[in-house]
Steps between C-alpha positions, in 0.01 A plus 500: 500500500226293331410784267858535380505128427196545275660798329817302439304211349311737274810685387667172405205388286536488123367811327303307238332298776399825666348629177291185458338546842170677550657758733672800354869433587584869524213573740575193711870585521416854608258364759758264650762774511253733671421235761868432556563874534225522761653207687839671504335820619329318787823322588676837507244615757581199718871577474437862597297391802771259609758774460282737702475241782879465496542876532246504785696230687822699453332812636367310801845358574647847472234628741572219747873578485420856602272379778767261629750788517247722675411231756870438565554868570192510721613200701846649544354834613264329746788300650704816537212656692450191713160417352534128451131437430502759223822354363344154517199620293729660243698177469172305464393720211844469352479119517157498333639721224794268452268196476281683247808607309626141482161384372488777238856424390401134443197617301721741307733220395208297368339803339826599331529151350134508396543838331806376314317187379201707393721747315680214324167346395375839386810546287448156343133574432583840352762347272254233387238767435737706287601188308132411453431848363783468248389152393140623484604773258698251293211253487251770403723606210544137394126442520424806287765398248363146485144624449615733221693221327205263537262748337751570222547129431124446493460785253772361273373144512138602456398355836351821630124545493526768232788511255512851344726368222260226398297734273823637361613154392157427355511817288851413391379157381212665316730745319737221403204297370380797292851544358508132405158526336609811307816321383296198397254725315788671314640164401164395363469823297852455366428138409173597332676763287766256386240239414308756297813597314575137424141458380539799271822354363327171435211680326746700290680181410178337388403804293841498340465137413157564349632789292791288385266220404269747324790648307612154407153416367486820302838427352394152404176632346692765307730242357206281411320786318810583302519143377144521365 
């Protein structure tokens, strides 16, 4: 019964606590179930032996009943033939058989009770074993599911030893940086072109002013010459 107590304690343990232990929960659960199965098998052997002893007692009682009947008939026949000594011997054997029968019947009562108790205990053990097997299967599935979720969470949070998406994110950052640099470069080119155009306008304006001033001087000189 001690082994089943250990199995019960293990089956009631929290799955995450099992995972954190050095032992492999699935292997340990299988080991405990195997041991419990072996215990039930050995207990079944004891029950079978007890049942065999009960059957043997019943057969001996049946044999003694036959002997008692035979000795009774022998004693009656000896009396009929006037052989008292022979009748006395037959009755002696009959009495011994009756004493043995009474002893076997007492043993049979005890053995019958013992067999019943053993069979009841075997039924309880078998039920516990079947329940342990079902809970073992449930715990194994929960353990596997927990391990899978743990690995998935580690991968997502970057806690795993190697994050396959880390390089992907790094390349993404690099591409975005290149796009930003290209946009900045385009802005600079655009700004440079505008500035050049403004410079050309300014230069054209200055040239225009010079030409206007030159024309004005020429006009003034022409007027002056005409006066002379």
